Amino acid sequence: MAEDATSGRGDFDRTGGGAVLMDGNRLRDEIVARLAETIEAAGRPRVCLATVLVGEDRPSRIYVRNKQRKAAEAQMESRHVELPADAGQAGVEAAVAELADDPGVHGILVQLPLPDGLDADAVLNLLPPEKDVDGLTPRSMGNLVRGRSGHVPCTPLGVMRLLDRYGVETSGRRAVVIGRSTLVGLPQVLLLGRKGTDATVTLAHSRTADLAGLCRSADIVVAAAGMAGLVTADHVRPGAAVIDVGISRTAAGIVGDVDFESVQAVAGAVTPMPGGTGPMTIACLLENTLAAARMQGAL
Ligand code: GUN
């Protein structure tokens, strides 16, 4: 049998099938507690995350509210700007430019997707790199590509934190990332392959031939295609680590890209859904916000 993804390290919770459960809620709580301690120890300086929500998308509203809640637990302040779907490009840009200029705001998150008709790139381009805590602007992405310091996109960074926390070895291991989005897939490939992490990474997508066979050659599979139940036991080498980043709304509710029940019986480690990578996105957003405040001299 292939070597187990977590090499038997740690006293971790396991699924019924014996895989290590990579619990994102638990790790998020640990990170939020650590951030709060750091801010307390620094004498409680103001650290401020601004969120921008445009339109009435219900899931987006819930995501933003969760980010604000966890920011408060981390002893951070949050500022919230809400605009109607018909605010127009100029209206959204004016609101973001004001936050960009405000020295009391350290990090800015523009919740995506923006309503139809708005140009998200033009809005994101207004963010100064030090306040781009989502890591999604061309400058932040360019820094990541070039191996320079800067904010890293939160969801793929959260995946890296889970791999590290649950003892999944990356150096010299094979990883397959399914999905090539700017938000997740592309930065995930860079993070897994960069120096110091040193995985050998393959980027797979909807046109990949024999996806199951390719995934079975991997020690780590990150599923970020947005296709419900795409990854089954047939895609998993015994002992491999499987991380689910997909979110699809189906008649049966919100489901991930990974068929958890079949995969957990084969994998060495697996994320639950919900409770895996979602909470880690928030944890990493708050980590980036503290780093942003440091860059701007707040502590
Ligand atoms: N919508 C879904 N995920 C994200 C995210 O990580 N950042 C932003 N800004 N919007 C999102």
XYZ file of C-alpha atoms and ligand atoms in Angstrom:
310
model
C 0.000 0.000 0.000
C 1.141 3.563 -0.687
C 2.562 5.500 2.216
C -0.141 7.216 4.216
C -0.517 10.952 3.489
C 0.013 11.933 7.099
C 2.696 9.288 7.784
C 0.895 8.248 10.963
C 1.784 11.552 12.649
C -0.366 13.256 15.228
C -3.356 12.355 17.278
C -6.041 13.327 14.800
C -9.758 12.617 14.510
C -10.507 10.035 11.853
C -13.456 9.211 9.618
C -15.320 5.911 9.891
C -13.098 4.577 7.127
C -9.921 5.564 8.996
C -8.838 8.694 7.095
C -7.530 11.658 9.062
C -10.253 14.320 9.103
C -8.685 17.650 8.137
C -10.947 19.798 10.272
C -11.046 23.371 8.972
C -13.313 24.671 11.735
C -10.865 23.527 14.377
C -7.811 24.957 12.630
C -9.655 28.222 11.937
C -10.465 28.533 15.643
C -6.815 27.924 16.537
C -5.677 30.589 14.063
C -8.282 33.140 15.180
C -7.296 32.590 18.830
C -3.626 33.074 17.932
C -4.396 36.296 16.049
C -6.360 37.624 19.031
C -3.454 36.813 21.351
C -1.006 38.595 19.049
C -3.162 41.725 18.918
C -3.699 41.672 22.704
C 0.031 41.251 23.301
C 0.727 44.264 21.061
C -1.509 46.452 23.273
C -4.666 46.146 21.198
C -3.819 48.408 18.260
C -6.656 48.992 15.789
C -6.561 46.446 12.971
C -9.331 47.067 10.471
C -10.773 44.889 7.708
C -13.219 46.534 5.306
C -15.727 44.390 3.415
C -17.572 45.546 0.307
C -20.794 43.823 -0.720
C -22.591 44.804 -3.917
C -26.103 43.511 -4.629
C -28.373 41.002 -2.965
C -26.678 37.616 -3.438
C -27.667 35.694 -0.309
C -24.656 33.367 -0.058
C -22.329 36.365 -0.483
C -24.127 38.140 2.356
C -23.648 35.108 4.617
C -19.937 34.810 3.687
C -19.368 38.485 4.474
C -21.200 38.263 7.788
C -19.062 35.260 8.801
C -15.901 37.180 7.926
C -16.988 40.104 10.127
C -17.884 37.782 13.001
C -14.529 36.033 12.954
C -12.711 39.366 12.591
C -14.325 40.474 15.864
C -13.210 37.225 17.564
C -9.672 37.946 16.358
C -9.894 41.385 18.062
C -10.111 43.150 14.714
C -12.450 45.918 13.758
C -14.510 45.640 10.621
C -15.963 48.276 8.375
C -18.756 47.295 6.012
C -19.820 49.027 2.829
C -22.958 47.805 1.123
C -24.110 48.994 -2.275
C -27.198 48.174 -4.351
C -26.798 46.038 -7.479
C -27.505 49.137 -9.583
C -24.790 51.251 -7.913
C -22.952 51.281 -11.244
C -19.265 50.882 -12.025
C -18.441 54.446 -10.968
C -20.328 54.057 -7.682
C -18.519 50.840 -6.742
C -15.153 52.248 -7.787
C -15.728 55.416 -5.734
C -16.527 53.375 -2.604
C -13.446 51.174 -3.012
C -11.194 54.166 -3.780
C -12.342 55.831 -0.565
C -11.385 52.752 1.483
C -8.075 52.525 -0.383
C -7.275 56.104 0.685
C -8.405 55.697 4.291
C -5.397 55.174 6.607
C -7.738 53.645 9.220
C -8.483 50.677 6.928
C -5.745 48.040 6.660
C -7.353 45.386 4.492
C -10.121 45.475 1.889
C -12.209 42.557 0.692
C -14.531 43.058 -2.271
C -16.889 40.100 -2.168
C -17.067 38.327 -5.532
C -18.804 37.741 -7.824
C -19.989 41.292 -8.480
C -23.447 41.626 -10.086
C -23.641 41.271 -13.870
C -22.478 44.306 -15.786
C -19.771 45.315 -13.311
C -16.092 44.969 -14.200
C -14.489 43.259 -11.195
C -10.938 43.649 -12.520
C -11.302 47.423 -12.749
C -12.548 47.492 -9.144
C -9.785 45.215 -7.825
C -7.160 47.285 -9.628
C -7.970 50.141 -7.239
C -6.679 48.184 -4.241
C -3.165 49.073 -3.103
C -1.173 45.794 -2.838
C -0.678 46.194 0.916
C -4.481 46.327 1.455
C -5.273 43.517 -0.996
C -5.866 40.911 1.730
C -7.644 38.657 -0.763
C -4.466 38.500 -2.852
C -6.462 38.649 -6.074
C -5.165 41.781 -7.810
C -2.761 41.473 -10.740
C 0.064 42.872 -8.592
C -0.472 40.370 -5.778
C -0.771 37.500 -8.263
C 2.350 38.757 -10.041
C 4.258 38.753 -6.754
C 3.188 35.149 -6.160
C 4.273 34.088 -9.651
C 7.620 35.818 -9.177
C 8.213 34.408 -5.692
C 8.128 37.847 -4.084
C 6.459 38.705 -0.779
C 2.853 39.888 -0.776
C -0.645 38.750 0.118
C -1.536 35.248 -1.103
C -5.130 34.276 -2.095
C -6.932 33.003 0.992
C -8.528 29.763 -0.192
C -5.385 28.131 -1.623
C -3.401 29.435 1.351
C -5.970 27.774 3.620
C -5.362 24.475 1.810
C -1.636 24.823 2.520
C -2.344 25.485 6.214
C -4.494 22.317 6.397
C -1.782 20.182 4.756
C 0.774 21.549 7.195
C -1.404 21.221 10.305
C -2.336 17.630 9.520
C 1.201 16.550 8.718
C 0.758 15.938 4.982
C 4.220 15.826 3.421
C 4.542 17.860 0.214
C 8.244 17.789 -0.655
C 8.870 15.528 -3.626
C 5.231 14.363 -3.592
C 2.892 14.421 -6.567
C -0.087 16.772 -6.433
C -2.979 17.178 -8.848
C -5.033 20.380 -8.743
C -8.378 20.102 -10.558
C -9.621 23.490 -11.775
C -7.822 26.515 -13.173
C -9.618 29.488 -11.623
C -7.769 32.643 -10.663
C -9.331 32.416 -7.199
C -8.117 28.891 -6.399
C -6.622 26.545 -9.016
C -3.874 28.694 -10.493
C -2.507 30.086 -7.202
C -2.828 26.593 -5.668
C -0.478 25.188 -8.301
C 2.072 27.918 -7.523
C 1.858 27.410 -3.750
C 2.253 23.625 -3.936
C 5.164 23.862 -6.348
C 7.092 26.741 -4.838
C 10.490 26.361 -3.243
C 10.250 25.061 0.295
C 6.988 23.207 -0.415
C 8.368 21.367 -3.410
C 5.488 19.243 -4.641
C 5.442 18.165 -8.288
C 2.168 19.605 -9.496
C -0.149 18.808 -12.403
C -2.993 21.169 -13.300
C -6.065 19.221 -14.414
C -9.338 20.599 -15.779
C -12.527 19.704 -17.631
C -10.600 18.576 -20.724
C -8.047 16.421 -18.902
C -7.968 12.880 -20.310
C -8.352 10.041 -17.796
C -8.785 12.321 -14.789
C -9.314 9.347 -12.470
C -6.060 7.708 -13.574
C -4.143 10.957 -13.233
C -5.512 11.553 -9.732
C -4.612 7.989 -8.718
C -0.975 8.837 -9.454
C -1.105 11.667 -6.875
C -0.287 11.848 -3.182
C -2.374 15.029 -2.892
C -5.557 15.881 -4.819
C -7.062 19.373 -4.567
C -10.513 19.438 -6.163
C -11.524 22.953 -7.179
C -13.582 22.420 -10.322
C -17.026 23.316 -8.991
C -18.451 19.973 -10.214
C -20.544 18.194 -7.601
C -19.186 14.790 -6.581
C -16.525 14.746 -9.315
C -13.868 12.969 -7.225
C -14.807 9.453 -6.140
C -12.903 6.544 -4.597
C -11.864 5.629 -8.138
C -9.742 8.827 -8.239
C -7.870 8.183 -5.003
C -4.722 6.225 -4.344
C -4.902 4.476 -0.954
C -3.433 6.814 1.655
C -3.578 9.989 -0.455
C -4.740 13.365 0.907
C -7.898 14.752 -0.728
C -8.945 18.382 -0.288
C -12.355 19.620 -1.395
C -12.619 23.253 -2.484
C -15.705 22.857 -4.677
C -19.064 24.383 -3.906
C -22.137 23.503 -5.971
C -25.736 24.270 -5.169
C -27.814 21.193 -6.003
C -31.338 19.996 -5.231
C -29.759 18.073 -2.338
C -28.192 21.263 -0.942
C -24.658 22.603 -1.113
C -22.153 19.894 -2.025
C -18.455 19.774 -2.789
C -16.397 18.276 -5.618
C -15.537 15.234 -3.504
C -17.826 12.282 -2.866
C -16.874 12.177 0.815
C -18.391 8.812 1.710
C -16.551 6.782 -0.906
C -13.314 8.789 -0.730
C -12.899 8.641 3.069
C -12.739 4.839 2.883
C -9.629 4.993 0.672
C -7.859 8.272 1.462
C -5.261 8.802 4.181
C -6.661 12.264 4.919
C -9.728 14.150 3.701
C -11.503 17.458 4.309
C -15.144 17.469 5.366
C -17.629 19.609 3.434
C -18.788 21.839 5.002
C -16.148 22.475 7.671
C -13.011 21.974 5.587
C -11.606 24.633 3.304
C -14.422 27.210 3.773
C -13.486 28.183 7.337
C -9.824 28.232 6.327
C -10.513 30.920 3.726
C -11.709 33.169 6.550
C -8.764 32.269 8.805
C -6.283 33.165 6.077
C -8.118 36.396 5.257
C -7.639 37.433 8.883
C -3.980 36.336 8.863
C -3.490 38.489 5.771
C -5.267 41.396 7.478
C -2.878 41.266 10.431
C 0.064 41.139 8.003
C -1.455 44.124 6.164
C -1.715 46.101 9.401
C 1.943 45.313 10.116
C 2.964 46.458 6.628
C 1.138 49.727 7.299
C 2.829 50.253 10.673
C -0.217 49.599 12.888
C 1.761 47.165 15.052
N -16.266 34.719 -3.259
C -16.055 33.412 -3.012
N -14.831 33.235 -2.468
C -14.271 34.451 -2.362
C -13.014 34.912 -1.850
O -12.160 34.168 -1.398
N -12.824 36.252 -1.931
C -13.758 37.096 -2.446
N -13.454 38.378 -2.479
N -14.903 36.706 -2.903
C -15.172 35.384 -2.853
